[in-house]
Coordinates of C-alpha atoms in Angstrom, one line a residue:
X4 CA 15.0 -0.3 44.5
X5 CA 11.7 -1.4 46.0
X6 CA 8.4 -0.7 44.1
X7 CA 7.2 1.6 46.9
X8 CA 10.3 3.8 46.5
X9 CA 9.9 3.8 42.7
X10 CA 6.3 5.1 43.1
X11 CA 7.4 7.7 45.5
X12 CA 10.1 9.0 43.2
X13 CA 7.6 9.7 40.4
X14 CA 4.5 10.4 42.6
X15 CA 4.0 14.0 41.6
X16 CA 4.4 13.2 37.9
X17 CA 1.9 10.3 38.1
X18 CA -0.6 12.6 39.7
X19 CA -0.7 14.7 36.5
X20 CA -3.9 13.5 34.7
X21 CA -2.3 13.6 31.3
X22 CA 0.4 11.2 32.4
X23 CA -1.0 9.0 35.2
X24 CA 0.3 5.6 36.1
X25 CA -0.1 4.2 32.6
X26 CA 1.8 7.2 31.1
X27 CA 4.6 6.9 33.7
X28 CA 5.0 3.3 32.7
X29 CA 5.5 4.3 29.1
X30 CA 8.0 6.9 30.1
X31 CA 9.9 4.3 32.2
X32 CA 10.2 2.0 29.2
X33 CA 11.4 4.6 26.7
X34 CA 14.8 5.0 25.0
X35 CA 15.6 8.6 24.0
X36 CA 18.6 9.7 21.9
X37 CA 19.8 13.2 22.8
X38 CA 21.8 14.6 19.9
X39 CA 24.1 17.2 21.4
X40 CA 25.0 17.4 25.0
X41 CA 25.7 21.1 25.3
X42 CA 23.3 24.0 26.2
X43 CA 20.0 22.3 25.2
X44 CA 21.2 18.7 25.6
X45 CA 22.4 19.1 29.1
X46 CA 19.1 20.5 30.3
X47 CA 17.1 18.0 28.3
X48 CA 19.1 15.1 29.6
X49 CA 18.7 16.2 33.2
X50 CA 14.9 16.6 32.9
X51 CA 14.4 13.3 31.1
X52 CA 16.5 11.6 33.8
X53 CA 14.4 13.1 36.5
X54 CA 11.2 12.1 34.6
X55 CA 12.4 8.5 34.7
X56 CA 13.0 7.4 31.1
X57 CA 14.5 3.9 30.9
X58 CA 17.5 4.7 28.7
X59 CA 19.3 7.9 27.5
X60 CA 21.8 7.8 24.6
X61 CA 24.0 10.9 24.7
X62 CA 25.8 11.8 21.5
X63 CA 28.4 14.6 21.5
X64 CA 32.1 14.7 20.6
X65 CA 33.2 17.7 22.6
X66 CA 34.9 18.2 26.0
X67 CA 33.6 20.6 28.7
X68 CA 35.1 24.0 28.4
X69 CA 34.9 27.1 30.6
X70 CA 32.7 29.0 28.2
X71 CA 30.1 26.2 28.5
X72 CA 29.4 26.9 32.1
X73 CA 27.4 30.1 31.4
X74 CA 24.6 28.2 29.6
X75 CA 25.0 24.5 30.1
X76 CA 23.6 22.5 33.0
X77 CA 25.2 19.5 34.7
X78 CA 28.8 20.6 34.2
X79 CA 31.1 22.3 36.7
X80 CA 34.6 23.8 37.0
X81 CA 36.1 20.4 37.9
X82 CA 34.8 19.0 34.6
X83 CA 36.7 21.8 32.9
X84 CA 39.9 21.2 34.8
X85 CA 39.8 17.5 34.1
X86 CA 39.1 18.0 30.4
X87 CA 36.1 15.6 30.7
X88 CA 34.1 14.6 27.7
X89 CA 30.7 16.2 27.9
X90 CA 28.9 12.8 27.6
X91 CA 31.0 11.2 30.3
X92 CA 30.6 14.2 32.6
X93 CA 26.9 14.2 32.0
X94 CA 26.7 10.5 32.7
X95 CA 28.5 10.9 36.0
X96 CA 26.2 13.7 37.1
X97 CA 23.0 12.1 35.9
X98 CA 23.8 8.8 37.7
X99 CA 23.8 10.9 40.9
X100 CA 20.3 12.2 40.1
X101 CA 18.7 8.9 39.1
X102 CA 20.7 5.7 39.1
X103 CA 17.8 3.8 37.6
X104 CA 18.2 5.4 34.2
X105 CA 20.7 3.7 31.9
X106 CA 23.0 6.2 30.3
X107 CA 24.9 5.4 27.1
X108 CA 27.6 8.1 26.3
X109 CA 28.9 8.3 22.8
X110 CA 31.6 10.9 22.3
X111 CA 31.2 11.2 18.6
X112 CA 29.6 13.4 16.0
X113 CA 26.1 12.3 15.0
X114 CA 26.3 10.2 11.8
X115 CA 24.2 8.0 9.6
X116 CA 26.1 5.0 10.9
X117 CA 25.1 5.8 14.5
X118 CA 21.5 6.4 13.6
X119 CA 21.4 3.1 11.7
X120 CA 22.8 1.0 14.5
X121 CA 21.0 2.5 17.5
X122 CA 17.6 1.6 18.8
X123 CA 15.5 4.4 20.2
X124 CA 11.9 5.6 20.6
X125 CA 12.5 9.3 20.0
X126 CA 15.4 11.7 19.0
X127 CA 15.7 15.1 20.6
X128 CA 17.7 17.5 18.4
X129 CA 19.9 19.6 20.7
X130 CA 22.5 20.3 18.1
X131 CA 24.2 23.6 17.2
X132 CA 24.6 23.0 13.5
X133 CA 22.3 22.6 10.6
X134 CA 24.4 20.0 8.7
X135 CA 23.7 17.5 11.4
X136 CA 20.1 18.7 11.7
X137 CA 19.6 18.0 8.0
X138 CA 21.0 14.5 8.6
X139 CA 18.4 13.8 11.3
X140 CA 15.6 15.3 9.2
X141 CA 16.4 13.0 6.2
X142 CA 17.0 10.0 8.4
X143 CA 13.6 10.6 10.0
X144 CA 12.0 10.2 6.6
X145 CA 14.0 7.0 5.7
X146 CA 13.7 5.3 9.1
X147 CA 10.3 6.6 10.0
X148 CA 11.0 8.1 13.4
X149 CA 9.9 11.3 15.2
X150 CA 12.2 13.9 16.7
X151 CA 11.9 17.1 18.7
X152 CA 13.7 20.0 17.0
X153 CA 15.1 22.8 19.2
X154 CA 17.4 25.8 18.5
X155 CA 18.8 28.8 20.4
X156 CA 20.4 32.0 19.1
X157 CA 20.7 35.2 21.0
X158 CA 17.4 35.7 22.7
X159 CA 15.4 33.6 20.3
X160 CA 14.5 29.9 20.3
X161 CA 12.4 27.5 18.3
X162 CA 10.8 24.1 19.2
X163 CA 8.8 21.7 17.1
X164 CA 8.0 18.0 17.0
X165 CA 8.8 16.7 13.5
X166 CA 8.0 13.5 11.8
X167 CA 8.2 13.8 8.0
X168 CA 5.7 11.0 7.5
X169 CA 3.1 12.7 9.5
X170 CA 3.7 16.4 8.9
X171 CA 6.2 19.0 7.7
X172 CA 9.9 18.3 7.8
X173 CA 12.7 20.7 8.8
X174 CA 13.1 21.7 5.2
X175 CA 9.5 22.9 5.2
X176 CA 10.2 25.0 8.3
X177 CA 13.4 26.4 6.9
X178 CA 13.3 26.6 3.1
X179 CA 16.8 28.2 3.3
X180 CA 18.3 25.2 5.1
X181 CA 21.2 25.1 2.7
X182 CA 22.1 28.7 3.5
X183 CA 21.8 28.0 7.2
X184 CA 24.2 25.1 6.8
X185 CA 26.8 27.5 5.4
X186 CA 26.8 29.4 8.7
X187 CA 27.4 26.3 10.9
X188 CA 30.9 27.4 12.0
X189 CA 29.8 30.9 13.0
X190 CA 29.9 31.6 16.7
X191 CA 26.5 32.9 17.9
X192 CA 25.9 34.1 21.4
X193 CA 22.9 32.9 23.5
X194 CA 21.4 34.3 26.7
X195 CA 21.4 32.1 29.8
X196 CA 17.6 32.1 30.5
X197 CA 16.7 31.2 26.9
X198 CA 18.2 27.7 27.1
X199 CA 16.0 26.2 29.8
X200 CA 12.9 27.7 28.2
X201 CA 13.6 25.9 25.0
X202 CA 14.7 22.7 26.7
X203 CA 11.6 22.6 28.9
X204 CA 9.4 22.8 25.9
X205 CA 11.4 20.1 24.1
X206 CA 11.0 17.8 27.1
X207 CA 7.3 18.6 27.4
X208 CA 6.8 17.6 23.8
X209 CA 8.9 14.5 24.3
X210 CA 6.9 13.3 27.3
X211 CA 3.6 14.0 25.4
X212 CA 4.8 12.0 22.5
X213 CA 6.0 9.0 24.7
X214 CA 2.7 9.0 26.7
X215 CA 0.1 9.8 24.0
X216 CA 1.6 10.0 20.5
X217 CA -1.9 10.1 18.9
X218 CA -2.7 13.5 20.3
X219 CA 0.5 15.4 19.5
X220 CA 0.8 18.1 16.8
X221 CA 3.3 17.7 14.0
X222 CA 2.7 21.1 12.4
X223 CA 3.2 23.6 15.2
X224 CA 6.3 25.7 15.5
X225 CA 6.9 27.4 18.8
X226 CA 9.0 30.6 18.7
X227 CA 10.4 32.1 22.0
X228 CA 11.7 35.6 22.6
X229 CA 13.2 35.3 26.1
X230 CA 14.1 38.9 26.3
X231 CA 10.6 40.2 25.8
X232 CA 8.8 37.1 27.2
X233 CA 6.9 36.4 24.0
X234 CA 5.8 32.9 23.0
X235 CA 4.1 32.4 19.7
X236 CA 2.9 29.4 17.7
X237 CA 2.8 29.1 13.9
X238 CA 1.2 26.5 11.7
X239 CA 3.7 25.0 9.2
X240 CA 2.6 23.4 6.0
X241 CA 4.4 21.0 3.7
X242 CA 5.9 22.6 0.7
X243 CA 5.2 20.8 -2.6
X244 CA 8.7 21.5 -3.8
X245 CA 10.4 20.2 -0.6
X246 CA 13.4 18.0 -1.7
X247 CA 13.3 15.8 1.4
X248 CA 9.6 15.0 1.2
X249 CA 9.8 14.4 -2.5
X250 CA 12.9 12.1 -2.4
X251 CA 12.2 9.9 0.6
X252 CA 15.9 9.0 0.6
X253 CA 19.1 10.2 2.1
X254 CA 21.0 12.8 0.1
X255 CA 23.5 13.6 2.8
X256 CA 26.8 11.9 2.1
X257 CA 28.3 10.0 5.0
X258 CA 31.0 12.1 6.6
X259 CA 33.7 9.5 6.4
X260 CA 37.2 10.4 5.2
X261 CA 40.8 9.4 6.0
X262 CA 41.6 13.1 5.9
X263 CA 41.9 14.8 9.3
X264 CA 39.2 17.4 9.8
X265 CA 38.2 19.8 12.5
X266 CA 34.8 20.0 14.2
X267 CA 33.5 23.6 13.9
X268 CA 34.3 25.9 16.8
X269 CA 36.5 23.5 18.6
X270 CA 40.0 22.1 19.0
X271 CA 38.6 18.6 18.3
X272 CA 39.8 16.7 15.2
X273 CA 38.6 13.4 13.7
X274 CA 39.6 11.0 11.0
X275 CA 38.2 7.7 9.7
X276 CA 40.5 4.7 9.1
X277 CA 39.8 2.3 6.3
X278 CA 40.2 -0.6 8.8
X279 CA 38.2 -1.4 11.8
X280 CA 39.7 -1.3 15.3
X281 CA 39.8 -4.2 17.7
X282 CA 39.1 -2.2 20.9
X283 CA 39.9 -5.0 23.3
X284 CA 43.4 -5.5 21.7
X285 CA 44.0 -1.7 21.7
X286 CA 42.9 -1.4 25.3
X287 CA 45.2 -4.3 26.3
X288 CA 48.1 -2.7 24.3
X289 CA 47.5 0.7 26.1
X290 CA 47.2 -0.9 29.5
X291 CA 50.4 -2.8 29.0
X292 CA 52.1 0.6 28.6
X293 CA 50.6 1.9 31.8
X294 CA 48.1 4.1 29.9
X295 CA 44.7 4.4 31.7
X296 CA 41.8 3.5 29.5
X297 CA 38.0 4.3 29.8
X298 CA 36.3 1.5 27.9
X299 CA 32.7 1.0 26.7
X300 CA 31.3 -1.4 24.1
X301 CA 31.5 1.2 21.3
X302 CA 34.7 3.2 22.1
X303 CA 37.6 3.6 24.4
X304 CA 39.1 6.9 25.7
X305 CA 42.7 7.4 26.7
X306 CA 45.7 9.8 26.8
X307 CA 48.5 9.2 24.3
X308 CA 51.5 11.5 24.1
X309 CA 49.7 14.0 26.4
X310 CA 46.8 14.2 24.0
X311 CA 43.4 12.7 24.7
X312 CA 42.0 10.3 22.1
X313 CA 38.8 8.4 21.6
X314 CA 38.8 5.3 19.3
X315 CA 35.7 3.6 17.9
X316 CA 35.4 0.1 16.7
X317 CA 34.3 1.3 13.2
X318 CA 37.7 2.9 12.8
X319 CA 36.9 6.5 13.8
X320 CA 39.5 8.4 15.8
X321 CA 38.8 11.7 17.6
X322 CA 41.7 13.8 19.0
X323 CA 41.0 16.6 21.6
X324 CA 42.9 19.8 22.3
X325 CA 45.2 20.0 19.3
X326 CA 46.2 23.7 18.6
X327 CA 45.9 23.3 14.8
X328 CA 45.3 20.9 11.9
X329 CA 49.1 20.3 11.4
X330 CA 49.5 19.3 15.0
X331 CA 46.5 17.0 14.9
X332 CA 47.8 15.3 11.7
X333 CA 51.1 14.7 13.4
X334 CA 49.5 13.3 16.5
X335 CA 47.3 10.9 14.5
X336 CA 50.4 9.8 12.5
X337 CA 52.4 9.1 15.7
X338 CA 49.5 7.1 17.1
X339 CA 48.9 5.0 14.0
X340 CA 52.7 4.3 13.5
X341 CA 52.7 2.3 16.8
X342 CA 49.2 0.8 16.6
X343 CA 48.9 -0.2 13.0
X344 CA 49.2 -3.9 13.8
X345 CA 46.0 -3.7 15.8
X346 CA 43.8 -2.8 12.8
X347 CA 41.4 -5.4 11.4
X348 CA 39.8 -5.6 8.0

């Protein structure tokens, strides 16, 4: 694309005095990790793509379902019919919006391993569970990165820029974080208009951070009541007894197990092998058997025995659409029985 066309695309954003040409250049060089590609994540990813970030990393293990369409941008009924992974469907739609933005889809739960191996300038928390949020919060302390927290439930939302080395952490905001983690599998409704309100404020904070990090606030929690149109800010202070701020180390155990386990609120199951997978050999083996494969550097996605699977080079397997745990275990066993020779130490 010619430079003149690039300037034209972001012309209205460059004209904002708090961004300008220098700020747009910073945005256009940034890598942002969007954790969760559902309600908040789909809106956030679209806005960041339109804003012109260099690289988006989308992390989410789920497929698009019909109930998603009420509150999640980017996806449509065809994505539901085709059982597309959210990150893959999002990548397809985002490429149509701005082909200049590099999109890396990762159909996996957020994990310490992923955070350790990925390079990014900012994380945006668009998750729907506090177990993973606790992981981001602790990792932010250890690896010294900032992230934008956002949450939605019913008519109420929260937004805050967090960097434990510069201000309060998530544990300071929610002293009852352990109790919140116990409710992760509870299904909570959310009104459609709340989601873009929260997402827009997350993206606004993200752009502010990328353009001028020295002037952002790390101690302001925004609360939103979409039903009554109320927006309020609260100052959050560090707690002297905060376990995260006191430890400066990860206390979250890596979620790695050879046991098959289900992701909350879904028919998605995962297990971790003790051996690594040679993805090229596995892709060749599947192709030789006329099985279509979607391949990327970190994973491959395919259909095996009428079940969709994603396989990662670190040995993680994710199975989609199994009706129950017993069926998922059976499907994994059948797959491993014929592919065990492709494992590496």
